[in-house]
Amino acid sequence: ELKVEQNPLFLSMQEGKNYTIYCNYSTTSDRLYWYRQDPGKSLESLFVLLSNGAVKQEGRLMASLDTKARLSTLHITAAVHDLSATYFCAVDSGGGADGLTFGKGTHLIIQP
Amino acid sequence: KAGVTQTPRYLIKTRGQQVTLSCSPISGHRSVSWYQQTPGQGLQFLFEYFSETQRNKGNFPGRFSGRQFSNSRSEMNVSTLELGDSALYLCASSFGVEETQYFGPGTRLLVL
């Protein structure tokens, strides 16, 4: 059974600081996704990572994937208040037939 | 391009009733997946449909069922509702079975 663990689950940080969210998964995966969810809202797709060593960046967010370590990171650079949200990583174990397995999410609060 | 739409957005039912939720995918998308989100269990995969065929189902009882129509629209049905079925039900669509899933706004179901 595929398991996805995120840490930390809660993170409060100040604007301007850097931080990293970690996502570990238990079995070989075809692809890994990062999503953002604002309170009371749906999930917004941020990144899809398809291969070992993949790195994607959008604004102050950068995601990377190490398939050998079964680890993905989401790095936040010089955080701003607008990045406050819950961030989920999700793993597709293969073929898409089993759906996405999500981590429990990291609730990020960025204080001015 | 219009996003994934779900109806209704909010629903209140009583125990023992049944409910049908609807999802219209992004135009051109043929794969539709359903997820349940609760504070306790997080995001869990319900089922996925592609070209009117259910490809797989998550670990949910038979009270949860779904279908997909020829225009890719999908419905899910929950019979004999229980209090624990209160959740946000999210529909996601993708072009193919191994493509990025785009989520709708969700249907928030409250069972009293």
Tab-separated table of C-alpha atoms in Angstrom:
chain	number	residue	atom	x	y	z
A	1	GLU	CA	0.000	0.000	0.000
A	2	LEU	CA	1.371	3.362	-1.026
A	3	LYS	CA	1.893	5.775	1.864
A	4	VAL	CA	2.704	9.450	1.571
A	5	GLU	CA	4.062	11.396	4.506
A	6	GLN	CA	4.469	15.134	4.666
A	7	ASN	CA	6.302	17.134	7.247
A	8	PRO	CA	5.862	19.384	8.920
A	9	LEU	CA	2.063	19.296	9.155
A	10	PHE	CA	1.926	22.808	10.583
A	11	LEU	CA	4.315	25.639	9.906
A	12	SER	CA	4.194	29.215	11.044
A	13	MET	CA	6.852	31.460	9.616
A	14	GLN	CA	7.622	35.103	9.084
A	15	GLU	CA	7.603	36.930	5.806
A	16	GLY	CA	10.981	37.021	4.130
A	17	LYS	CA	12.148	33.678	5.503
A	18	ASN	CA	12.931	30.489	3.606
A	19	TYR	CA	11.577	27.077	4.417
A	20	THR	CA	11.153	23.586	2.981
A	21	ILE	CA	8.259	21.127	3.102
A	22	TYR	CA	9.158	17.462	2.738
A	23	CYS	CA	7.172	14.676	1.121
A	24	ASN	CA	8.222	11.036	1.494
A	25	TYR	CA	6.496	8.165	-0.245
A	26	SER	CA	6.776	4.451	0.261
A	27	THR	CA	6.810	2.824	-3.179
A	28	THR	CA	7.994	3.503	-6.683
A	29	SER	CA	5.986	6.248	-8.282
A	30	ASP	CA	5.397	7.413	-11.838
A	31	ARG	CA	4.796	10.992	-10.890
A	32	LEU	CA	4.425	13.372	-7.991
A	33	TYR	CA	2.194	16.400	-7.701
A	34	TRP	CA	2.039	19.440	-5.471
A	35	TYR	CA	-1.277	21.150	-4.857
A	36	ARG	CA	-2.318	24.222	-2.915
A	37	GLN	CA	-5.607	24.587	-1.056
A	38	ASP	CA	-6.925	27.830	0.403
A	39	PRO	CA	-9.481	27.614	3.256
A	40	GLY	CA	-12.868	26.515	1.974
A	41	LYS	CA	-11.549	26.216	-1.564
A	42	SER	CA	-10.588	23.438	-3.929
A	43	LEU	CA	-7.142	22.220	-4.911
A	44	GLU	CA	-4.957	24.211	-7.258
A	45	SER	CA	-2.296	22.361	-9.211
A	46	LEU	CA	1.199	23.772	-8.619
A	47	PHE	CA	3.713	21.309	-10.022
A	48	VAL	CA	3.973	17.862	-11.556
A	49	LEU	CA	7.331	16.109	-11.296
A	50	LEU	CA	7.931	13.226	-13.660
A	51	SER	CA	11.497	12.038	-13.307
A	52	ASN	CA	14.407	11.759	-10.941
A	53	GLY	CA	16.123	15.069	-10.459
A	54	ALA	CA	13.197	17.060	-11.811
A	55	VAL	CA	13.073	20.618	-10.564
A	56	LYS	CA	10.315	23.113	-11.255
A	57	GLN	CA	9.984	26.695	-10.111
A	58	GLU	CA	7.136	29.160	-10.097
A	59	GLY	CA	7.677	32.473	-8.380
A	60	ARG	CA	8.809	31.880	-4.800
A	61	LEU	CA	8.061	28.140	-4.918
A	62	MET	CA	10.433	25.451	-6.141
A	63	ALA	CA	9.738	21.734	-6.167
A	64	SER	CA	12.192	18.901	-6.663
A	65	LEU	CA	12.041	15.132	-6.874
A	66	ASP	CA	14.521	12.434	-5.843
A	67	THR	CA	13.006	9.108	-6.881
A	68	LYS	CA	15.846	7.087	-5.384
A	69	ALA	CA	15.212	8.566	-1.947
A	70	ARG	CA	11.447	8.653	-2.645
A	71	LEU	CA	11.485	12.261	-1.547
A	72	SER	CA	10.114	15.490	-2.911
A	73	THR	CA	10.631	18.933	-1.471
A	74	LEU	CA	8.732	22.178	-1.840
A	75	HIS	CA	10.983	25.109	-1.067
A	76	ILE	CA	9.620	28.535	-0.265
A	77	THR	CA	11.927	31.474	-0.821
A	78	ALA	CA	11.411	34.852	0.886
A	79	ALA	CA	7.880	33.938	1.956
A	80	VAL	CA	5.033	36.415	1.566
A	81	HIS	CA	1.642	36.403	3.298
A	82	ASP	CA	-0.175	35.402	0.090
A	83	LEU	CA	1.516	32.009	0.202
A	84	SER	CA	-0.405	31.104	3.364
A	85	ALA	CA	-2.378	27.958	2.490
A	86	THR	CA	-2.347	24.193	2.897
A	87	TYR	CA	0.054	22.407	0.572
A	88	PHE	CA	-0.447	18.797	-0.427
A	89	CYS	CA	1.833	16.409	-2.195
A	90	ALA	CA	0.201	13.555	-4.057
A	91	VAL	CA	1.673	10.473	-5.647
A	92	ASP	CA	0.419	8.507	-8.609
A	93	SER	CA	1.606	4.975	-8.042
A	94	GLY	CA	1.198	3.832	-11.579
A	95	GLY	CA	-1.097	3.989	-14.548
A	96	GLY	CA	-3.415	6.405	-12.859
A	97	ALA	CA	-5.802	3.605	-12.050
A	98	ASP	CA	-5.457	3.834	-8.295
A	99	GLY	CA	-5.978	7.556	-8.166
A	100	LEU	CA	-3.720	9.913	-6.335
A	101	THR	CA	-2.545	9.156	-2.812
A	102	PHE	CA	-2.278	12.391	-0.858
A	103	GLY	CA	-0.191	13.388	2.100
A	104	LYS	CA	-2.019	14.916	5.045
A	105	GLY	CA	-1.042	18.401	3.957
A	106	THR	CA	1.144	21.120	5.418
A	107	HIS	CA	-0.803	24.017	6.893
A	108	LEU	CA	1.394	27.041	6.267
A	109	ILE	CA	0.851	30.378	7.982
A	110	ILE	CA	3.055	33.276	6.981
A	111	GLN	CA	2.979	36.162	9.394
A	112	PRO	CA	3.734	39.743	8.326
B	1	LYS	CA	-11.507	27.430	-20.972
B	2	ALA	CA	-14.024	26.658	-18.256
B	3	GLY	CA	-12.804	24.633	-15.309
B	4	VAL	CA	-14.316	21.617	-13.621
B	5	THR	CA	-17.795	22.334	-12.351
B	6	GLN	CA	-19.628	20.517	-9.602
B	7	THR	CA	-23.234	20.692	-8.527
B	8	PRO	CA	-24.646	21.244	-6.060
B	9	ARG	CA	-22.049	23.153	-4.055
B	10	TYR	CA	-23.697	22.540	-0.708
B	11	LEU	CA	-26.062	19.855	0.433
B	12	ILE	CA	-27.714	18.911	3.698
B	13	LYS	CA	-29.216	15.451	4.067
B	14	THR	CA	-30.361	13.236	6.908
B	15	ARG	CA	-29.152	9.777	7.798
B	16	GLY	CA	-30.576	7.056	5.602
B	17	GLN	CA	-31.189	9.284	2.612
B	18	GLN	CA	-29.312	9.045	-0.642
B	19	VAL	CA	-27.559	11.745	-2.617
B	20	THR	CA	-26.306	12.264	-6.171
B	21	LEU	CA	-23.470	14.639	-6.955
B	22	SER	CA	-22.603	15.828	-10.435
B	23	CYS	CA	-19.339	16.760	-12.092
B	24	SER	CA	-18.682	18.304	-15.495
B	25	PRO	CA	-15.041	17.994	-16.549
B	26	ILE	CA	-12.957	20.461	-18.477
B	27	SER	CA	-13.856	20.320	-22.150
B	28	GLY	CA	-11.852	17.599	-23.864
B	29	HIS	CA	-10.977	15.782	-20.660
B	30	ARG	CA	-12.050	12.166	-20.655
B	31	SER	CA	-10.898	11.029	-17.221
B	32	VAL	CA	-12.844	11.924	-14.098
B	33	SER	CA	-11.834	11.026	-10.554
B	34	TRP	CA	-13.661	11.528	-7.287
B	35	TYR	CA	-12.135	12.167	-3.864
B	36	GLN	CA	-13.511	12.564	-0.380
B	37	GLN	CA	-11.912	15.107	1.948
B	38	THR	CA	-12.507	15.033	5.699
B	39	PRO	CA	-10.540	16.594	8.566
B	40	GLY	CA	-9.803	13.173	10.025
B	41	GLN	CA	-8.937	11.092	6.975
B	42	GLY	CA	-7.715	13.787	4.639
B	43	LEU	CA	-8.070	13.299	0.901
B	44	GLN	CA	-9.070	9.799	-0.148
B	45	PHE	CA	-9.565	8.381	-3.628
B	46	LEU	CA	-13.086	7.163	-4.368
B	47	PHE	CA	-13.042	6.101	-8.013
B	48	GLU	CA	-11.916	7.018	-11.491
B	49	TYR	CA	-13.745	6.835	-14.789
B	50	PHE	CA	-12.361	6.932	-18.283
B	51	SER	CA	-14.502	6.628	-21.382
B	52	GLU	CA	-17.520	5.576	-19.318
B	53	THR	CA	-15.614	2.751	-17.619
B	54	GLN	CA	-14.690	2.618	-13.960
B	55	ARG	CA	-10.964	1.943	-13.877
B	56	ASN	CA	-10.587	1.483	-10.163
B	57	LYS	CA	-12.242	2.137	-6.859
B	58	GLY	CA	-10.801	3.175	-3.539
B	59	ASN	CA	-11.458	1.551	-0.209
B	60	PHE	CA	-15.058	2.653	0.255
B	61	PRO	CA	-18.201	0.607	0.887
B	62	GLY	CA	-20.601	-0.324	-1.865
B	63	ARG	CA	-22.906	2.520	-0.812
B	64	PHE	CA	-20.613	4.726	-2.857
B	65	SER	CA	-21.101	4.351	-6.588
B	66	GLY	CA	-20.621	6.383	-9.691
B	67	ARG	CA	-20.921	6.506	-13.420
B	68	GLN	CA	-19.699	8.455	-16.398
B	69	PHE	CA	-21.702	9.471	-19.401
B	70	SER	CA	-20.686	9.605	-23.041
B	71	ASN	CA	-20.030	13.347	-22.776
B	72	SER	CA	-17.567	12.612	-19.913
B	73	ARG	CA	-19.818	14.125	-17.274
B	74	SER	CA	-19.858	12.044	-14.133
B	75	GLU	CA	-22.132	11.453	-11.194
B	76	MET	CA	-21.507	9.826	-7.869
B	77	ASN	CA	-24.186	8.426	-5.632
B	78	VAL	CA	-24.124	7.676	-1.943
B	79	SER	CA	-26.972	5.586	-0.587
B	80	THR	CA	-28.096	5.108	2.998
B	81	LEU	CA	-26.153	8.130	4.206
B	82	GLU	CA	-24.281	7.973	7.484
B	83	LEU	CA	-23.054	10.815	9.663
B	84	GLY	CA	-19.497	9.928	8.693
B	85	ASP	CA	-20.238	10.668	5.053
B	86	SER	CA	-20.191	14.374	5.843
B	87	ALA	CA	-17.294	15.657	3.789
B	88	LEU	CA	-16.127	17.740	0.887
B	89	TYR	CA	-16.435	15.679	-2.282
B	90	LEU	CA	-14.019	16.736	-4.969
B	91	CYS	CA	-14.127	15.850	-8.611
B	92	ALA	CA	-11.016	16.084	-10.765
B	93	SER	CA	-10.628	15.766	-14.497
B	94	SER	CA	-7.669	15.081	-16.737
B	95	PHE	CA	-7.100	14.633	-20.430
B	96	GLY	CA	-5.839	11.090	-19.973
B	97	VAL	CA	-5.388	8.637	-17.174
B	98	GLU	CA	-1.805	9.702	-16.433
B	99	GLU	CA	-2.213	13.424	-16.821
B	100	THR	CA	-2.419	16.201	-14.254
B	101	GLN	CA	-5.771	16.226	-12.495
B	102	TYR	CA	-7.600	19.535	-12.218
B	103	PHE	CA	-10.008	19.818	-9.338
B	104	GLY	CA	-13.464	21.311	-9.181
B	105	PRO	CA	-14.749	23.492	-6.334
B	106	GLY	CA	-16.259	20.519	-4.541
B	107	THR	CA	-19.618	19.660	-3.047
B	108	ARG	CA	-19.839	20.067	0.698
B	109	LEU	CA	-22.197	17.422	2.090
B	110	LEU	CA	-23.527	17.586	5.620
B	111	VAL	CA	-25.391	14.570	6.964
B	112	LEU	CA	-27.560	15.209	10.013
